[in-house]
C-alpha positions as protocol buffer text, in pm:
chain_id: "A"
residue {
  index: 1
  type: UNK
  ca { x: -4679 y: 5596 z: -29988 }
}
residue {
  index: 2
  type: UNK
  ca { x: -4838 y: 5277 z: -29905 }
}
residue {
  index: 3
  type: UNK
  ca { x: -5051 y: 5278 z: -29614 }
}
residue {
  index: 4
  type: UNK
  ca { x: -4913 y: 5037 z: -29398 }
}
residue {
  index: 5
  type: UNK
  ca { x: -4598 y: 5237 z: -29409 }
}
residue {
  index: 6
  type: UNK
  ca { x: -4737 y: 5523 z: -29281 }
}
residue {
  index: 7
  type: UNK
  ca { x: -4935 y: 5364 z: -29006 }
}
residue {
  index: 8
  type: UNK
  ca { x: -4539 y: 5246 z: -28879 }
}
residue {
  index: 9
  type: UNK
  ca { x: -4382 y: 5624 z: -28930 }
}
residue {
  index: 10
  type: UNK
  ca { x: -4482 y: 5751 z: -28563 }
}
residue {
  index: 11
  type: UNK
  ca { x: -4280 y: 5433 z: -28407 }
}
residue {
  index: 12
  type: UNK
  ca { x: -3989 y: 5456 z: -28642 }
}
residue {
  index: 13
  type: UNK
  ca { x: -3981 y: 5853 z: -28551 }
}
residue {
  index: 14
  type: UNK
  ca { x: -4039 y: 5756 z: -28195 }
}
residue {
  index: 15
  type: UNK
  ca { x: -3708 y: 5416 z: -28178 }
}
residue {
  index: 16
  type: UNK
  ca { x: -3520 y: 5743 z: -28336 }
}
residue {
  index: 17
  type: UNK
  ca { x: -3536 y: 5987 z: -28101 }
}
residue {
  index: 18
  type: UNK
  ca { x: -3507 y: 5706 z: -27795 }
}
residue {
  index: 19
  type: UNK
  ca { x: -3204 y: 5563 z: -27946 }
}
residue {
  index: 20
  type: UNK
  ca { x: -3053 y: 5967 z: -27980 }
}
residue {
  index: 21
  type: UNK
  ca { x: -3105 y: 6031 z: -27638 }
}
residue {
  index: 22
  type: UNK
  ca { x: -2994 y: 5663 z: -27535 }
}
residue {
  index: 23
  type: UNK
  ca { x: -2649 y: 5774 z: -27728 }
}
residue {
  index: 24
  type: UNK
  ca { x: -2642 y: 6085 z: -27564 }
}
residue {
  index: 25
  type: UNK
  ca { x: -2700 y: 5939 z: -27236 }
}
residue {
  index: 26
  type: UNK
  ca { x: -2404 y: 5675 z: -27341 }
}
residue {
  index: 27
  type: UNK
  ca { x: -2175 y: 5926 z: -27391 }
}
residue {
  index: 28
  type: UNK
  ca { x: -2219 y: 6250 z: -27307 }
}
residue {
  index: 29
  type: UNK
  ca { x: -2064 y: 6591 z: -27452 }
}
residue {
  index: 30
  type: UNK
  ca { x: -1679 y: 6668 z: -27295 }
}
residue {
  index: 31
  type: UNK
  ca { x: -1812 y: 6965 z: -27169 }
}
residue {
  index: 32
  type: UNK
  ca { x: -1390 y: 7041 z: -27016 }
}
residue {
  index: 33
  type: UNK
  ca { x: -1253 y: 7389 z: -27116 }
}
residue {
  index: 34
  type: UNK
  ca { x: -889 y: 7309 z: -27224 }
}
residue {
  index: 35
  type: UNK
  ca { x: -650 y: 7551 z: -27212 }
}
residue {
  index: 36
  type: UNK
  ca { x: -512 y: 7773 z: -27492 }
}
residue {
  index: 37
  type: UNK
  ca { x: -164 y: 7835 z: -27341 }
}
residue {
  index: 38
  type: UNK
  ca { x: -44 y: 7470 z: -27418 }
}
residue {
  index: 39
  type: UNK
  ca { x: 275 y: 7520 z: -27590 }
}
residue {
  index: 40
  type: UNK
  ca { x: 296 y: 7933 z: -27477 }
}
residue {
  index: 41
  type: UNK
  ca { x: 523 y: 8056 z: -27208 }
}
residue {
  index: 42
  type: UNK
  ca { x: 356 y: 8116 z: -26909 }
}
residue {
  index: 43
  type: UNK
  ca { x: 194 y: 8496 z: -26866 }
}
residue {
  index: 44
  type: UNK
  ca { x: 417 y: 8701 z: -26609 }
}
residue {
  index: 45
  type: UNK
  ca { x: 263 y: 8697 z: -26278 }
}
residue {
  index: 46
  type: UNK
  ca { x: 354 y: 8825 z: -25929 }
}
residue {
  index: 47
  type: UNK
  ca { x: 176 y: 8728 z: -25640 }
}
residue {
  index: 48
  type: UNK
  ca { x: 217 y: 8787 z: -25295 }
}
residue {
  index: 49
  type: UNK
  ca { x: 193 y: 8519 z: -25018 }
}
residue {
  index: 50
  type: UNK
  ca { x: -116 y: 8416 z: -24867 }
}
residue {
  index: 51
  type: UNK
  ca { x: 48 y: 8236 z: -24565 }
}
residue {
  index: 52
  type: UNK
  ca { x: 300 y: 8378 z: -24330 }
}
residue {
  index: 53
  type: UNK
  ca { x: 618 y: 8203 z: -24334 }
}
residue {
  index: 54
  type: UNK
  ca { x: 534 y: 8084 z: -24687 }
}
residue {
  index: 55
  type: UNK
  ca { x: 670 y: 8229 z: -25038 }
}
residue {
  index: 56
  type: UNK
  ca { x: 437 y: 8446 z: -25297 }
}
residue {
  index: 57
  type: UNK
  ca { x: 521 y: 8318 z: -25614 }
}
residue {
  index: 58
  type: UNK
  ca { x: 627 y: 8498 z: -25936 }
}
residue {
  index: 59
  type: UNK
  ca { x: 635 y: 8311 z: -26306 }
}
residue {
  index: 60
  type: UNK
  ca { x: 985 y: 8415 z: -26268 }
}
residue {
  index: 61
  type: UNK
  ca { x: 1048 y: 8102 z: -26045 }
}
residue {
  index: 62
  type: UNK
  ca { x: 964 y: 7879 z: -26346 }
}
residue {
  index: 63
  type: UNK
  ca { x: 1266 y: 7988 z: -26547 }
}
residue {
  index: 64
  type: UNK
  ca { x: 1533 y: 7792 z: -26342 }
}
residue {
  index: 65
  type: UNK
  ca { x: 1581 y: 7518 z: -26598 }
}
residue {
  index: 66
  type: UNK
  ca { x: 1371 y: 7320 z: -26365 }
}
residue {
  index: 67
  type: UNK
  ca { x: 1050 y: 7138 z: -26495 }
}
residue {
  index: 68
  type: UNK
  ca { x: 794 y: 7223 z: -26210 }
}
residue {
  index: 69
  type: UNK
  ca { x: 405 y: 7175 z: -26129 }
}
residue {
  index: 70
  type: UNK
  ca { x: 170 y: 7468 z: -26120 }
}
residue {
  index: 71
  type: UNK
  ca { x: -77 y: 7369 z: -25918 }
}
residue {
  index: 72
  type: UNK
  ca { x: -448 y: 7601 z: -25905 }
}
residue {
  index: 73
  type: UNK
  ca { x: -659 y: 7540 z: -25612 }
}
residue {
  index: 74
  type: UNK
  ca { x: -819 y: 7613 z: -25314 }
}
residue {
  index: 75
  type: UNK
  ca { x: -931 y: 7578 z: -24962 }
}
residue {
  index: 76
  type: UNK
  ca { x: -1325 y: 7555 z: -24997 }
}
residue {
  index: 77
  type: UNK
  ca { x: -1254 y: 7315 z: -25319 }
}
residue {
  index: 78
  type: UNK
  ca { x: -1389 y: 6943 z: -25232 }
}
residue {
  index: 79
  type: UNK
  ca { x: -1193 y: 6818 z: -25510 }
}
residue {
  index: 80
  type: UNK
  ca { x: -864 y: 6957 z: -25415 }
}
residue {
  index: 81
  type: UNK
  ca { x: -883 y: 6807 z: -25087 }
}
residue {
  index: 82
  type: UNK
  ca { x: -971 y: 6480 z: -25271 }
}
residue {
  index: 83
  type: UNK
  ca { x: -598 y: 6569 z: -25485 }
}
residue {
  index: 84
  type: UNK
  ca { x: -413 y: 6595 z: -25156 }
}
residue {
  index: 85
  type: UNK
  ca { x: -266 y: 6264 z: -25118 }
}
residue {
  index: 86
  type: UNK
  ca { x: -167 y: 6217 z: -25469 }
}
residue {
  index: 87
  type: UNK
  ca { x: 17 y: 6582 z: -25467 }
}
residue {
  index: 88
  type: UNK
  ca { x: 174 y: 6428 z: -25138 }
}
residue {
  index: 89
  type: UNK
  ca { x: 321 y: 6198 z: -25362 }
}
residue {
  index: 90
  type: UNK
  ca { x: 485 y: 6376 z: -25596 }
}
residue {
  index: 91
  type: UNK
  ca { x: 614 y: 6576 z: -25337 }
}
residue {
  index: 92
  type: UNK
  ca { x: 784 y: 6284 z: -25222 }
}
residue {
  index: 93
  type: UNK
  ca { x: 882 y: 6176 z: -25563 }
}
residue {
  index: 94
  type: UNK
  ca { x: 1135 y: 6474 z: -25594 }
}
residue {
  index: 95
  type: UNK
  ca { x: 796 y: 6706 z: -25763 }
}
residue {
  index: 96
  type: UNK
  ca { x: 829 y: 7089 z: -25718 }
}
residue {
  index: 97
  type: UNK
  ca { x: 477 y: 7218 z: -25689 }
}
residue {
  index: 98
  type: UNK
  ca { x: 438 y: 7575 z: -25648 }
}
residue {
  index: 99
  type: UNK
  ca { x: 58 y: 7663 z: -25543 }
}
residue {
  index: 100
  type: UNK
  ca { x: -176 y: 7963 z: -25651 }
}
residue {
  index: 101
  type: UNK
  ca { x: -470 y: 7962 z: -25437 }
}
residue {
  index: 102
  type: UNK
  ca { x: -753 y: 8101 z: -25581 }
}
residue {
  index: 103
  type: UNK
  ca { x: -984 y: 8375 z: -25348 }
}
residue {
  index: 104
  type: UNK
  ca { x: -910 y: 8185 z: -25036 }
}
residue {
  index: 105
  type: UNK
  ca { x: -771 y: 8302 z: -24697 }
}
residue {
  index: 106
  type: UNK
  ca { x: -479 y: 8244 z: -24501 }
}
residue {
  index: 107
  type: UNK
  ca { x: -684 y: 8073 z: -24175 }
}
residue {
  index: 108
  type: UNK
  ca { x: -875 y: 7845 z: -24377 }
}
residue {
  index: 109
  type: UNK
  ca { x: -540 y: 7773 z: -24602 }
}
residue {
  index: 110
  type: UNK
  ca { x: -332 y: 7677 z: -24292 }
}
residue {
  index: 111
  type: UNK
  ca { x: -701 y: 7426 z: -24198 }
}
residue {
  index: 112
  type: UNK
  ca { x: -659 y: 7258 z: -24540 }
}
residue {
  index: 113
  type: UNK
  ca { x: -267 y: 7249 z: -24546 }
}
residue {
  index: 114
  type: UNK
  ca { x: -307 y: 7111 z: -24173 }
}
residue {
  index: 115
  type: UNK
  ca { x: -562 y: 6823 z: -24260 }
}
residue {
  index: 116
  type: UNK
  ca { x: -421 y: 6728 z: -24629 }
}
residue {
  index: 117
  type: UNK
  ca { x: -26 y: 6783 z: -24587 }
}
residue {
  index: 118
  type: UNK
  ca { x: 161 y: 7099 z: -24754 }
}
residue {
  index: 119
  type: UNK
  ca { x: 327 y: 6982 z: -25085 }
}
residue {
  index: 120
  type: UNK
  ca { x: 341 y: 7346 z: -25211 }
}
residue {
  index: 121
  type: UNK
  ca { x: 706 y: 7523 z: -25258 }
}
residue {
  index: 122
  type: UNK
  ca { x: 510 y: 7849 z: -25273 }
}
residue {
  index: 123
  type: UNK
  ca { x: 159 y: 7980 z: -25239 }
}
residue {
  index: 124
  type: UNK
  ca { x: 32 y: 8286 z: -25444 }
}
residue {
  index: 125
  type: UNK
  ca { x: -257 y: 8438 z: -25336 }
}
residue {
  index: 126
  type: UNK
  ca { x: -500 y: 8513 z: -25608 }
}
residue {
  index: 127
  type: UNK
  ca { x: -797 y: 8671 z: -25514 }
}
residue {
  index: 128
  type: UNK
  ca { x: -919 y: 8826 z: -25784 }
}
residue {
  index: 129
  type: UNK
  ca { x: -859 y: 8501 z: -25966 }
}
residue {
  index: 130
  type: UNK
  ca { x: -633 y: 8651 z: -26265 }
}
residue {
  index: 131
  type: UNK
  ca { x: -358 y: 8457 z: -26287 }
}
residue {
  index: 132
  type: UNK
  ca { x: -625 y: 8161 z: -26289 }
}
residue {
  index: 133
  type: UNK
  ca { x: -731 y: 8354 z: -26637 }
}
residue {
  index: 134
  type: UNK
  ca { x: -437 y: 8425 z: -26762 }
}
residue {
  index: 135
  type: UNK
  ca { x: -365 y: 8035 z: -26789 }
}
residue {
  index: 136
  type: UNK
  ca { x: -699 y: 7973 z: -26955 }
}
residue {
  index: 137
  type: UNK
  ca { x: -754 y: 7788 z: -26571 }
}
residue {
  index: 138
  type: UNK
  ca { x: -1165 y: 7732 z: -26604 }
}
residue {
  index: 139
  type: UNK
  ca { x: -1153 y: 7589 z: -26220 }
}
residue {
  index: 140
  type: UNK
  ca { x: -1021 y: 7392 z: -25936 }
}
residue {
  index: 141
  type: UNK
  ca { x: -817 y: 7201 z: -25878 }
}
residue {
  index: 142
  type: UNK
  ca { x: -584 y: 7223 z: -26227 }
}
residue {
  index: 143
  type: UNK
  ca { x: -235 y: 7161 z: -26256 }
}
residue {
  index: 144
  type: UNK
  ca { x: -20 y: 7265 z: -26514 }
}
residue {
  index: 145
  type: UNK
  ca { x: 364 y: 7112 z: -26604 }
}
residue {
  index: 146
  type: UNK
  ca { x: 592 y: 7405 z: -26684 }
}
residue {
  index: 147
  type: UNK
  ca { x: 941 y: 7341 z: -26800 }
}
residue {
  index: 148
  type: UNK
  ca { x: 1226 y: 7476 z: -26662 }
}
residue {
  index: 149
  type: UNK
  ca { x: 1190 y: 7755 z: -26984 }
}
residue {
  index: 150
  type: UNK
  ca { x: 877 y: 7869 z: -26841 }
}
residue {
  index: 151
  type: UNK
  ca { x: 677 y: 7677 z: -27121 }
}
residue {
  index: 152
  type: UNK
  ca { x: 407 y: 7541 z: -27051 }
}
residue {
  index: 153
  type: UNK
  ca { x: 362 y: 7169 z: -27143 }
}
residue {
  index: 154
  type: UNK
  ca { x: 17 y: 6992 z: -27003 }
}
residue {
  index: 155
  type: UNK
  ca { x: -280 y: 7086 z: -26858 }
}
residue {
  index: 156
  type: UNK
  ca { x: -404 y: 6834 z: -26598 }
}
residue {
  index: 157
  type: UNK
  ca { x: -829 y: 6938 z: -26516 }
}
residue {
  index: 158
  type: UNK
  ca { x: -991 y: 6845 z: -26235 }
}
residue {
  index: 159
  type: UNK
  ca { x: -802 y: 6618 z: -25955 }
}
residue {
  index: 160
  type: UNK
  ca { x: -513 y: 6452 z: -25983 }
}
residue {
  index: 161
  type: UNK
  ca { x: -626 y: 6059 z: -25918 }
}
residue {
  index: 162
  type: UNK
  ca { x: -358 y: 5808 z: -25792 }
}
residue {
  index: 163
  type: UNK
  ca { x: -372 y: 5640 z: -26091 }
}
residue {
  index: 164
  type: UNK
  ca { x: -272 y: 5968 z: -26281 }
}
residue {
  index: 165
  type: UNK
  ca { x: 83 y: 5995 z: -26081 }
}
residue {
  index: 166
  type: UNK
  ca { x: 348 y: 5756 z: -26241 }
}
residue {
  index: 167
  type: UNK
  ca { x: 197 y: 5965 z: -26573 }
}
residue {
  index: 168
  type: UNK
  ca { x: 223 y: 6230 z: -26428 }
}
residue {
  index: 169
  type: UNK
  ca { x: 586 y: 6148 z: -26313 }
}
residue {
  index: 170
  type: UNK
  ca { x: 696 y: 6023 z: -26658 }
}
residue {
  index: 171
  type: UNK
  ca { x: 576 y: 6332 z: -26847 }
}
residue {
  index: 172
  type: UNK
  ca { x: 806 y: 6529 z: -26539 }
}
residue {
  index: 173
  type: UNK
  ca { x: 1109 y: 6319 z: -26628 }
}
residue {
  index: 174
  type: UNK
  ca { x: 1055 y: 6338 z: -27001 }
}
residue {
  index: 175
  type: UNK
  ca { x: 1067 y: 6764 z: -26997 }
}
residue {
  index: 176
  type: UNK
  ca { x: 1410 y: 6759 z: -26787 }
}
């Protein structure tokens, strides 16, 4: 090797690993944990309610022939208070959304219902978080589409934006 090559080898080595972690910083690693149960029917689950006055839910009530949307969230989540309005919104777009609140308690529900609105059909009360698992949930707020088979179809992570509802909407309308 000549030597005037090898006096430029540490700043080829060095433009290397600055454009690597420039790429990496570009676009960094989807780090989201995506569900396995896409295309399963939903695992049986019964839970009781967590408000008064409010319906547990069961997976039973996704077997009406009635495309529906399983929403997973919770009081102390930032996030799903930043999902209210949209979920508002497909509540008054004809949506059924059925809650599962995940180790959260009824005062602090009926705070967060009271401040963002109270879309939910039903809320189950999952403390122990297991019906979260059983949908290969990694978090809140996730919502999944079930059809009215008890299938489910999508797996929405994270919040729903506003930009996310007419989608959201169409892929509702396309499973009736």
């Amino acid at each position: 090797m000549k030597a005037g090559v090898k006096l430029w080898l540490p700043l080829f080595a060095f433009v290397a690993v600055i454009a690597i972690i420039a790429l990496a910083l570009y676009r960094p690693a989807d780090r989201t944990v995506y569900s396995a149960m896409i295309g399963k029917p939903l695992p049986k689950f019964d839970t009781p309610p967590l408000l008064p006055g409010k319906p547990g839910l069961t997976s039973a009530a996704f077997h009406d022939g009635k495309p529906k949307l399983l929403n997973i969230f919770a009081s102390w989540c930032v996030p799903c208070a930043a999902e209210a309005p949209q979920l508002m919104a497909l509540k008054a777009a004809g949506v059924t959304i059925e809650g599962v609140a995940i180790r959260d308690t009824p005062q602090a529900m009926r705070d967060f219902l009271a401040r963002g609105g109270d879309p939910y059909a039903a809320i189950g009360d999952d403390k122990a978080s297991a019906v979260q698992l059983s949908l290969g949930s990694s978090g809140v707020p996730e919502s999944f589409l079930i059809d009215g088979n008890g299938t489910i179809l999508l797996q929405h992570v994270g919040d729903i934006r506003a930009d996310e509802v007419p989608g959201i909407l169409a892929k509702l309308d396309a499973a009736k």
